[in-house]
Amino acid sequence: MASGKDRIKELEGLITRYQKSYYDGEGEVSDAEFDRLWDELKAKDPGNPILQRVGADSGNFAKAAHIMPMGSQEKAATPEEFLAWAARHRYDEYLVEYKLDGASLELQYAGGSLVRAVTRGDGSIGDDITANAVKMRGVKKELRSADGALVPFTGGIRGEVIMTHEVHKKYFSDKANCRNAANGLMKRKDGTGSEHLTLITYDVWATGGDQPFADEEGKLSWLKGLGFLTSPLKICRSPEEVIDYRASVMEGRGTIEYDIDGLVIKERAVNHEDAMRARPDRQVAFKFSLEEAVTVVRQVEWGESGGTYTPVAVFDPVELNGTTVQRASVVNPNTIRSLGLKIGSHVVVVKRGEIIPKIESVIHPEGGSVLAGADGGQMDLFRGAAAEREIEFPTVCSSCGTALVDEGTRLFCPNKSCPKRQLHQIMKWVTVVDIRDLGEKLVRALFKDGVIRSVSDIYALDEEKLAPYFLGEESLSKEKQSLGAKKVAQSIQEHRRVSLERFIAGFDIDGIGEVVVEKLTAAGYGSLDKILALTQEEAASVYGFADIMAGTLVEGLAENREEMTSLVSGGIISLIEKDDSLPLSGKSFCFTGELRTMKRADAQNLVKEKGGSVKSSVVKGLSYLVTNDTGSGSAKNEKAAKLGIPVIDEDAFLALVR
């Protein structure tokens, strides 16, 4: 694995390279990927000078110094990060503007006449592209009031050069996006194409005389009064209102004529001292993320897993992390109620590093917002939204007709004899105990014919009972043997010895898997008798449990007690006792990436057979992280390095288990 110093050097090189390509108009990576690298460098080396500068220009133009430094803003990528910033910056009002996704430009005026237009450059000095800028929509050669009088302003006006979607589609569709196209055009030596660009302004500072405004809202009003284009201003009274507004803007982004990639949040007072810093602290860029989007719920389907009914929201398709998503689990009835979710609800869907998306929050139209374009046109975010209606819950089991029980945390069929529940439990046992030769198709056929109805019935299967599922009638009449039936019967017999954790997990108690049972055994409940004797209060006191899970466990154990006891006391199943002499006893492993010599499931089983335990993530106290890419910069590798956990490859792992 690369050392910390080597990784910092690598990050410096990547950030410098990507900054240059960004400012030259041909960005190589997405904003999200660039932000990830920036955040990693900031975490590893907060004082790194790379973090204090921005990109440099091409060198095709004369250089000029800025009136206002163009540093980088503090940023928040999630509501949680924004709330953390807001906790340190408590304002009576939060003034919110669009974060424009273009290229920064400073217009410098003397006595009301344009002197020069300077690009962002390195934050202090940029390219003088005045000849190109005067062709742009929104750039004023002279500052005149509504009555035509010259306004003798001396100082700087800052804005963002953007390309509208319409212009991009009509003239520059060969460019990857509007931002890249705008960056390239504004720096053409011959100025060709600058007439297709637009400047939207947002900041002002006078270097002579008094400031022509009292606060940030007045600053935008002054710019509008001179005919400059500005983005809309939203005044929020709380951080939570800012978050709601951000969600509303995310939903309406498609109706805005230009690209924005977030919001900028400021206080009302103009804080020039903070603005002069390389990285202002009193304002923050609250960015949009590729991992979240706003959409509308159109229906809720109820997935059935055994006897449990799980709500799944179906919504208008959205893009998350490069994939199209239109479904998300809503977990249980309580989640629907706590969110206030309805058919027609506008929702924020997230996929932050998760494989399965989820609905994070509901936006209520009555508290919604209106978007405005640079020219003042307004667009209702919720125009055309479907009328909301309540979600209908299923009331009876689709398999046995029994009335469903709504416990809030789950909606389920209480009938233990429900065919769907029985089949699901059998399938769960086969999967957990890993009887691979007993495939799903065969299990379903045996269940349909009534040959198996419980876990115990699996172990009553022999070649004779299985043969009809492998041989035709003619072969059976000639008393031919079935190699397939023999193989399955043998596989079943080879899976009579199981660990206590697998035994309990195999009975398909909702939410109770091997890892959960391991917490019980680690807490001193290391035998079947002790686990069966657990009360809800005792289970809830175990680390990692809570009242709801404890209640589900105790209820499930009571329901399956008779069969559990019968399997063990009758010698059908032999529980493997803990053996501290085993080579991996007391050691824990986490696997990431592909293995060469075996499947990950086989490696995990090997660890358990040798007395060790398996973790799904890198946590404090983990003994080893196993990966064949020990030098990668993956999140798991980085966390292991931070916690001092050994990272070993497959060969080293195999040496430990031999």
PDB file of C-alpha atoms in Angstrom, residues 115-347:
ATOM      1  CA  VAL A 115     -11.246  48.919 -18.209  1.00  0.00           C
ATOM      2  CA  ARG A 116     -10.619  45.199 -18.425  1.00  0.00           C
ATOM      3  CA  ALA A 117     -12.141  41.742 -17.925  1.00  0.00           C
ATOM      4  CA  VAL A 118      -9.941  39.245 -16.054  1.00  0.00           C
ATOM      5  CA  THR A 119     -10.337  35.468 -15.787  1.00  0.00           C
ATOM      6  CA  ARG A 120      -9.894  33.558 -12.546  1.00  0.00           C
ATOM      7  CA  GLY A 121      -6.334  32.419 -13.257  1.00  0.00           C
ATOM      8  CA  ASP A 122      -4.479  31.465 -10.081  1.00  0.00           C
ATOM      9  CA  GLY A 123      -6.909  33.351  -7.862  1.00  0.00           C
ATOM     10  CA  SER A 124      -4.885  36.569  -7.777  1.00  0.00           C
ATOM     11  CA  ILE A 125      -3.807  37.107 -11.397  1.00  0.00           C
ATOM     12  CA  GLY A 126      -5.670  36.065 -14.528  1.00  0.00           C
ATOM     13  CA  ASP A 127      -5.880  36.587 -18.286  1.00  0.00           C
ATOM     14  CA  ASP A 128      -7.085  39.919 -19.654  1.00  0.00           C
ATOM     15  CA  ILE A 129      -9.774  38.843 -22.141  1.00  0.00           C
ATOM     16  CA  THR A 130     -11.535  42.218 -22.449  1.00  0.00           C
ATOM     17  CA  ALA A 131     -11.810  41.982 -26.246  1.00  0.00           C
ATOM     18  CA  ASN A 132     -13.715  38.719 -25.907  1.00  0.00           C
ATOM     19  CA  ALA A 133     -15.791  39.742 -22.885  1.00  0.00           C
ATOM     20  CA  VAL A 134     -17.364  42.805 -24.524  1.00  0.00           C
ATOM     21  CA  LYS A 135     -19.032  40.479 -27.037  1.00  0.00           C
ATOM     22  CA  MET A 136     -20.767  38.504 -24.302  1.00  0.00           C
ATOM     23  CA  ARG A 137     -24.392  38.964 -23.347  1.00  0.00           C
ATOM     24  CA  GLY A 138     -24.591  40.640 -19.939  1.00  0.00           C
ATOM     25  CA  VAL A 139     -21.286  42.540 -20.092  1.00  0.00           C
ATOM     26  CA  LYS A 140     -21.632  46.339 -19.840  1.00  0.00           C
ATOM     27  CA  LYS A 141     -19.024  48.633 -21.440  1.00  0.00           C
ATOM     28  CA  GLU A 142     -20.484  51.490 -19.399  1.00  0.00           C
ATOM     29  CA  LEU A 143     -22.538  51.552 -16.222  1.00  0.00           C
ATOM     30  CA  ARG A 144     -25.728  53.533 -16.687  1.00  0.00           C
ATOM     31  CA  SER A 145     -28.780  53.908 -14.477  1.00  0.00           C
ATOM     32  CA  ALA A 146     -32.354  53.404 -15.677  1.00  0.00           C
ATOM     33  CA  ASP A 147     -32.526  57.062 -16.793  1.00  0.00           C
ATOM     34  CA  GLY A 148     -29.337  56.703 -18.871  1.00  0.00           C
ATOM     35  CA  ALA A 149     -27.028  58.619 -16.544  1.00  0.00           C
ATOM     36  CA  LEU A 150     -23.451  57.343 -16.213  1.00  0.00           C
ATOM     37  CA  VAL A 151     -22.803  55.712 -12.822  1.00  0.00           C
ATOM     38  CA  PRO A 152     -19.233  56.681 -11.807  1.00  0.00           C
ATOM     39  CA  PHE A 153     -18.378  53.349 -10.166  1.00  0.00           C
ATOM     40  CA  THR A 154     -14.752  52.342  -9.733  1.00  0.00           C
ATOM     41  CA  GLY A 155     -14.041  48.790  -8.651  1.00  0.00           C
ATOM     42  CA  GLY A 156     -14.773  45.183  -9.583  1.00  0.00           C
ATOM     43  CA  ILE A 157     -17.892  43.261 -10.558  1.00  0.00           C
ATOM     44  CA  ARG A 158     -17.643  39.521 -10.542  1.00  0.00           C
ATOM     45  CA  GLY A 159     -19.721  36.993 -12.402  1.00  0.00           C
ATOM     46  CA  GLU A 160     -19.781  33.605 -14.057  1.00  0.00           C
ATOM     47  CA  VAL A 161     -19.503  33.064 -17.801  1.00  0.00           C
ATOM     48  CA  ILE A 162     -22.009  30.425 -18.833  1.00  0.00           C
ATOM     49  CA  MET A 163     -23.387  28.859 -21.975  1.00  0.00           C
ATOM     50  CA  THR A 164     -27.115  28.212 -22.095  1.00  0.00           C
ATOM     51  CA  HIS A 165     -28.438  24.780 -22.933  1.00  0.00           C
ATOM     52  CA  GLU A 166     -30.091  26.157 -26.055  1.00  0.00           C
ATOM     53  CA  VAL A 167     -26.810  27.570 -27.398  1.00  0.00           C
ATOM     54  CA  HIS A 168     -24.924  24.369 -26.552  1.00  0.00           C
ATOM     55  CA  LYS A 169     -27.488  22.246 -28.372  1.00  0.00           C
ATOM     56  CA  LYS A 170     -27.591  24.521 -31.421  1.00  0.00           C
ATOM     57  CA  TYR A 171     -23.907  25.326 -31.938  1.00  0.00           C
ATOM     58  CA  PHE A 172     -21.609  23.279 -29.687  1.00  0.00           C
ATOM     59  CA  SER A 173     -23.124  19.832 -29.173  1.00  0.00           C
ATOM     60  CA  ASP A 174     -19.704  18.318 -29.945  1.00  0.00           C
ATOM     61  CA  LYS A 175     -18.473  19.614 -26.580  1.00  0.00           C
ATOM     62  CA  ALA A 176     -19.028  17.400 -23.533  1.00  0.00           C
ATOM     63  CA  ASN A 177     -20.972  20.050 -21.631  1.00  0.00           C
ATOM     64  CA  CYS A 178     -21.796  23.754 -21.438  1.00  0.00           C
ATOM     65  CA  ARG A 179     -19.010  24.549 -18.977  1.00  0.00           C
ATOM     66  CA  ASN A 180     -16.238  23.048 -21.128  1.00  0.00           C
ATOM     67  CA  ALA A 181     -17.578  24.818 -24.203  1.00  0.00           C
ATOM     68  CA  ALA A 182     -17.746  28.183 -22.390  1.00  0.00           C
ATOM     69  CA  ASN A 183     -14.215  27.830 -20.998  1.00  0.00           C
ATOM     70  CA  GLY A 184     -12.827  27.135 -24.434  1.00  0.00           C
ATOM     71  CA  LEU A 185     -14.675  29.932 -26.236  1.00  0.00           C
ATOM     72  CA  MET A 186     -13.894  32.732 -23.802  1.00  0.00           C
ATOM     73  CA  LYS A 187     -10.139  32.119 -24.195  1.00  0.00           C
ATOM     74  CA  ARG A 188      -9.958  31.965 -27.979  1.00  0.00           C
ATOM     75  CA  LYS A 189      -7.248  34.333 -29.165  1.00  0.00           C
ATOM     76  CA  ASP A 190      -9.390  35.567 -32.065  1.00  0.00           C
ATOM     77  CA  GLY A 191     -12.487  35.972 -29.885  1.00  0.00           C
ATOM     78  CA  THR A 192     -14.673  33.888 -32.216  1.00  0.00           C
ATOM     79  CA  GLY A 193     -17.770  32.537 -30.474  1.00  0.00           C
ATOM     80  CA  SER A 194     -17.733  34.805 -27.406  1.00  0.00           C
ATOM     81  CA  GLU A 195     -21.020  36.285 -28.612  1.00  0.00           C
ATOM     82  CA  HIS A 196     -22.643  32.965 -27.690  1.00  0.00           C
ATOM     83  CA  LEU A 197     -21.684  33.361 -24.023  1.00  0.00           C
ATOM     84  CA  THR A 198     -23.539  35.001 -21.137  1.00  0.00           C
ATOM     85  CA  LEU A 199     -22.250  36.637 -17.952  1.00  0.00           C
ATOM     86  CA  ILE A 200     -24.352  36.316 -14.786  1.00  0.00           C
ATOM     87  CA  THR A 201     -23.100  38.547 -11.956  1.00  0.00           C
ATOM     88  CA  TYR A 202     -23.164  38.075  -8.187  1.00  0.00           C
ATOM     89  CA  ASP A 203     -20.463  40.147  -6.465  1.00  0.00           C
ATOM     90  CA  VAL A 204     -19.289  43.785  -6.319  1.00  0.00           C
ATOM     91  CA  TRP A 205     -16.586  45.781  -4.556  1.00  0.00           C
ATOM     92  CA  ALA A 206     -15.883  49.475  -4.938  1.00  0.00           C
ATOM     93  CA  THR A 207     -12.259  50.629  -4.626  1.00  0.00           C
ATOM     94  CA  GLY A 208     -13.151  54.311  -4.675  1.00  0.00           C
ATOM     95  CA  GLY A 209     -15.865  55.965  -2.588  1.00  0.00           C
ATOM     96  CA  ASP A 210     -18.541  54.211  -0.522  1.00  0.00           C
ATOM     97  CA  GLN A 211     -20.004  50.834  -1.369  1.00  0.00           C
ATOM     98  CA  PRO A 212     -23.205  51.364  -3.414  1.00  0.00           C
ATOM     99  CA  PHE A 213     -25.188  48.885  -1.316  1.00  0.00           C
ATOM    100  CA  ALA A 214     -25.907  48.112   2.343  1.00  0.00           C
ATOM    101  CA  ASP A 215     -25.952  44.313   2.338  1.00  0.00           C
ATOM    102  CA  GLU A 216     -25.851  41.209   0.103  1.00  0.00           C
ATOM    103  CA  GLU A 217     -29.470  41.625  -1.001  1.00  0.00           C
ATOM    104  CA  GLY A 218     -28.788  45.272  -1.857  1.00  0.00           C
ATOM    105  CA  LYS A 219     -25.738  44.207  -3.855  1.00  0.00           C
ATOM    106  CA  LEU A 220     -27.882  42.108  -6.205  1.00  0.00           C
ATOM    107  CA  SER A 221     -30.500  44.871  -6.467  1.00  0.00           C
ATOM    108  CA  TRP A 222     -27.762  47.361  -7.457  1.00  0.00           C
ATOM    109  CA  LEU A 223     -26.510  44.994 -10.176  1.00  0.00           C
ATOM    110  CA  LYS A 224     -30.024  44.474 -11.540  1.00  0.00           C
ATOM    111  CA  GLY A 225     -30.586  48.239 -11.572  1.00  0.00           C
ATOM    112  CA  LEU A 226     -27.626  48.615 -13.917  1.00  0.00           C
ATOM    113  CA  GLY A 227     -28.989  45.951 -16.248  1.00  0.00           C
ATOM    114  CA  PHE A 228     -26.722  43.095 -15.215  1.00  0.00           C
ATOM    115  CA  LEU A 229     -28.067  39.529 -15.209  1.00  0.00           C
ATOM    116  CA  THR A 230     -28.227  37.860 -11.784  1.00  0.00           C
ATOM    117  CA  SER A 231     -29.359  34.523 -10.432  1.00  0.00           C
ATOM    118  CA  PRO A 232     -32.410  34.399  -8.116  1.00  0.00           C
ATOM    119  CA  LEU A 233     -32.076  35.107  -4.398  1.00  0.00           C
ATOM    120  CA  LYS A 234     -33.882  33.030  -1.769  1.00  0.00           C
ATOM    121  CA  ILE A 235     -33.934  34.180   1.863  1.00  0.00           C
ATOM    122  CA  CYS A 236     -34.242  31.301   4.345  1.00  0.00           C
ATOM    123  CA  ARG A 237     -34.841  31.597   8.078  1.00  0.00           C
ATOM    124  CA  SER A 238     -33.175  28.345   9.139  1.00  0.00           C
ATOM    125  CA  PRO A 239     -30.668  25.745   7.919  1.00  0.00           C
ATOM    126  CA  GLU A 240     -33.541  23.280   7.520  1.00  0.00           C
ATOM    127  CA  GLU A 241     -35.316  25.687   5.171  1.00  0.00           C
ATOM    128  CA  VAL A 242     -32.111  25.899   3.109  1.00  0.00           C
ATOM    129  CA  ILE A 243     -32.071  22.104   2.819  1.00  0.00           C
ATOM    130  CA  ASP A 244     -35.705  22.056   1.678  1.00  0.00           C
ATOM    131  CA  TYR A 245     -35.004  24.790  -0.881  1.00  0.00           C
ATOM    132  CA  ARG A 246     -31.994  22.874  -2.192  1.00  0.00           C
ATOM    133  CA  ALA A 247     -34.177  19.802  -2.727  1.00  0.00           C
ATOM    134  CA  SER A 248     -36.725  21.929  -4.582  1.00  0.00           C
ATOM    135  CA  VAL A 249     -34.047  23.434  -6.827  1.00  0.00           C
ATOM    136  CA  MET A 250     -32.622  19.983  -7.515  1.00  0.00           C
ATOM    137  CA  GLU A 251     -36.004  18.924  -8.840  1.00  0.00           C
ATOM    138  CA  GLY A 252     -36.359  21.994 -11.031  1.00  0.00           C
ATOM    139  CA  ARG A 253     -32.807  22.017 -12.446  1.00  0.00           C
ATOM    140  CA  GLY A 254     -34.029  20.703 -15.782  1.00  0.00           C
ATOM    141  CA  THR A 255     -36.140  23.846 -16.304  1.00  0.00           C
ATOM    142  CA  ILE A 256     -33.262  26.307 -15.734  1.00  0.00           C
ATOM    143  CA  GLU A 257     -31.676  27.596 -18.960  1.00  0.00           C
ATOM    144  CA  TYR A 258     -28.114  27.086 -17.746  1.00  0.00           C
ATOM    145  CA  ASP A 259     -26.175  24.656 -15.534  1.00  0.00           C
ATOM    146  CA  ILE A 260     -25.907  25.029 -11.775  1.00  0.00           C
ATOM    147  CA  ASP A 261     -24.153  22.546  -9.499  1.00  0.00           C
ATOM    148  CA  GLY A 262     -25.356  23.703  -6.115  1.00  0.00           C
ATOM    149  CA  LEU A 263     -26.231  26.731  -4.004  1.00  0.00           C
ATOM    150  CA  VAL A 264     -24.133  29.423  -2.337  1.00  0.00           C
ATOM    151  CA  ILE A 265     -25.240  30.348   1.186  1.00  0.00           C
ATOM    152  CA  LYS A 266     -24.217  33.689   2.734  1.00  0.00           C
ATOM    153  CA  GLU A 267     -25.087  35.924   5.656  1.00  0.00           C
ATOM    154  CA  ARG A 268     -26.903  39.200   4.971  1.00  0.00           C
ATOM    155  CA  ALA A 269     -24.013  41.428   6.037  1.00  0.00           C
ATOM    156  CA  VAL A 270     -21.259  42.025   3.473  1.00  0.00           C
ATOM    157  CA  ASN A 271     -18.120  40.575   5.009  1.00  0.00           C
ATOM    158  CA  HIS A 272     -15.289  41.953   2.878  1.00  0.00           C
ATOM    159  CA  GLU A 273     -12.556  40.764   5.234  1.00  0.00           C
ATOM    160  CA  ASP A 274     -13.758  37.171   4.900  1.00  0.00           C
ATOM    161  CA  ALA A 275     -14.187  37.536   1.130  1.00  0.00           C
ATOM    162  CA  MET A 276     -10.521  38.595   0.816  1.00  0.00           C
ATOM    163  CA  ARG A 277      -9.341  35.289   2.299  1.00  0.00           C
ATOM    164  CA  ALA A 278      -8.022  32.543  -0.004  1.00  0.00           C
ATOM    165  CA  ARG A 279     -10.887  30.358   1.192  1.00  0.00           C
ATOM    166  CA  PRO A 280     -13.780  32.404   2.679  1.00  0.00           C
ATOM    167  CA  ASP A 281     -15.338  30.815   5.754  1.00  0.00           C
ATOM    168  CA  ARG A 282     -18.514  32.868   6.225  1.00  0.00           C
ATOM    169  CA  GLN A 283     -20.178  31.431   3.104  1.00  0.00           C
ATOM    170  CA  VAL A 284     -20.447  27.890   1.801  1.00  0.00           C
ATOM    171  CA  ALA A 285     -21.120  26.156  -1.500  1.00  0.00           C
ATOM    172  CA  PHE A 286     -23.867  23.604  -0.810  1.00  0.00           C
ATOM    173  CA  LYS A 287     -23.292  21.364  -3.810  1.00  0.00           C
ATOM    174  CA  PHE A 288     -25.603  18.963  -5.538  1.00  0.00           C
ATOM    175  CA  SER A 289     -24.435  15.381  -5.585  1.00  0.00           C
ATOM    176  CA  LEU A 290     -24.466  12.684  -8.237  1.00  0.00           C
ATOM    177  CA  GLU A 291     -25.679  10.445  -5.427  1.00  0.00           C
ATOM    178  CA  GLU A 292     -29.028  12.159  -4.836  1.00  0.00           C
ATOM    179  CA  ALA A 293     -31.961  13.395  -6.884  1.00  0.00           C
ATOM    180  CA  VAL A 294     -35.555  14.561  -6.520  1.00  0.00           C
ATOM    181  CA  THR A 295     -38.427  12.691  -8.149  1.00  0.00           C
ATOM    182  CA  VAL A 296     -42.130  11.858  -7.775  1.00  0.00           C
ATOM    183  CA  VAL A 297     -43.529   8.617  -6.344  1.00  0.00           C
ATOM    184  CA  ARG A 298     -46.051   7.073  -8.728  1.00  0.00           C
ATOM    185  CA  GLN A 299     -46.933   3.846  -6.910  1.00  0.00           C
ATOM    186  CA  VAL A 300     -45.911   1.527  -4.085  1.00  0.00           C
ATOM    187  CA  GLU A 301     -45.533  -2.183  -4.680  1.00  0.00           C
ATOM    188  CA  TRP A 302     -45.360  -4.734  -1.860  1.00  0.00           C
ATOM    189  CA  GLY A 303     -42.550  -7.249  -2.158  1.00  0.00           C
ATOM    190  CA  GLU A 304     -43.127 -10.591  -0.425  1.00  0.00           C
ATOM    191  CA  SER A 305     -40.242 -12.414   1.238  1.00  0.00           C
ATOM    192  CA  GLY A 306     -41.560 -15.366   3.173  1.00  0.00           C
ATOM    193  CA  GLY A 307     -44.289 -13.937   5.341  1.00  0.00           C
ATOM    194  CA  THR A 308     -42.934 -10.375   5.364  1.00  0.00           C
ATOM    195  CA  TYR A 309     -44.379  -7.670   3.103  1.00  0.00           C
ATOM    196  CA  THR A 310     -41.937  -4.884   2.200  1.00  0.00           C
ATOM    197  CA  PRO A 311     -43.039  -1.631   0.515  1.00  0.00           C
ATOM    198  CA  VAL A 312     -41.109  -0.610  -2.612  1.00  0.00           C
ATOM    199  CA  ALA A 313     -41.631   2.888  -4.021  1.00  0.00           C
ATOM    200  CA  VAL A 314     -41.749   3.256  -7.810  1.00  0.00           C
ATOM    201  CA  PHE A 315     -40.936   6.786  -9.008  1.00  0.00           C
ATOM    202  CA  ASP A 316     -40.050   8.765 -12.115  1.00  0.00           C
ATOM    203  CA  PRO A 317     -36.587   7.623 -13.322  1.00  0.00           C
ATOM    204  CA  VAL A 318     -33.574   9.627 -12.079  1.00  0.00           C
ATOM    205  CA  GLU A 319     -29.807   9.357 -12.615  1.00  0.00           C
ATOM    206  CA  LEU A 320     -27.757   8.373  -9.565  1.00  0.00           C
ATOM    207  CA  ASN A 321     -24.025   7.654  -9.827  1.00  0.00           C
ATOM    208  CA  GLY A 322     -24.336   7.045 -13.548  1.00  0.00           C
ATOM    209  CA  THR A 323     -27.236   4.590 -13.322  1.00  0.00           C
ATOM    210  CA  THR A 324     -30.944   5.084 -13.930  1.00  0.00           C
ATOM    211  CA  VAL A 325     -32.983   4.411 -10.797  1.00  0.00           C
ATOM    212  CA  GLN A 326     -36.756   4.246 -10.411  1.00  0.00           C
ATOM    213  CA  ARG A 327     -37.342   1.958  -7.405  1.00  0.00           C
ATOM    214  CA  ALA A 328     -36.356   2.093  -3.735  1.00  0.00           C
ATOM    215  CA  SER A 329     -37.295   0.053  -0.693  1.00  0.00           C
ATOM    216  CA  VAL A 330     -39.279   1.974   1.916  1.00  0.00           C
ATOM    217  CA  VAL A 331     -38.366  -0.680   4.533  1.00  0.00           C
ATOM    218  CA  ASN A 332     -41.588  -0.973   6.544  1.00  0.00           C
ATOM    219  CA  PRO A 333     -44.931   0.674   7.428  1.00  0.00           C
ATOM    220  CA  ASN A 334     -43.339   2.893  10.081  1.00  0.00           C
ATOM    221  CA  THR A 335     -40.998   4.408   7.480  1.00  0.00           C
ATOM    222  CA  ILE A 336     -43.972   5.321   5.290  1.00  0.00           C
ATOM    223  CA  ARG A 337     -45.672   6.983   8.259  1.00  0.00           C
ATOM    224  CA  SER A 338     -42.615   8.823   9.576  1.00  0.00           C
ATOM    225  CA  LEU A 339     -41.784  10.206   6.124  1.00  0.00           C
ATOM    226  CA  GLY A 340     -45.396  11.153   5.455  1.00  0.00           C
ATOM    227  CA  LEU A 341     -44.988   9.362   2.132  1.00  0.00           C
ATOM    228  CA  LYS A 342     -47.910   9.270  -0.300  1.00  0.00           C
ATOM    229  CA  ILE A 343     -48.516   8.437  -3.922  1.00  0.00           C
ATOM    230  CA  GLY A 344     -47.568  11.650  -5.750  1.00  0.00           C
ATOM    231  CA  SER A 345     -45.058  12.762  -3.094  1.00  0.00           C
ATOM    232  CA  HIS A 346     -41.935  14.626  -4.208  1.00  0.00           C
ATOM    233  CA  VAL A 347     -39.011  12.777  -2.621  1.00  0.00           C
TER     234      VAL A 347
END
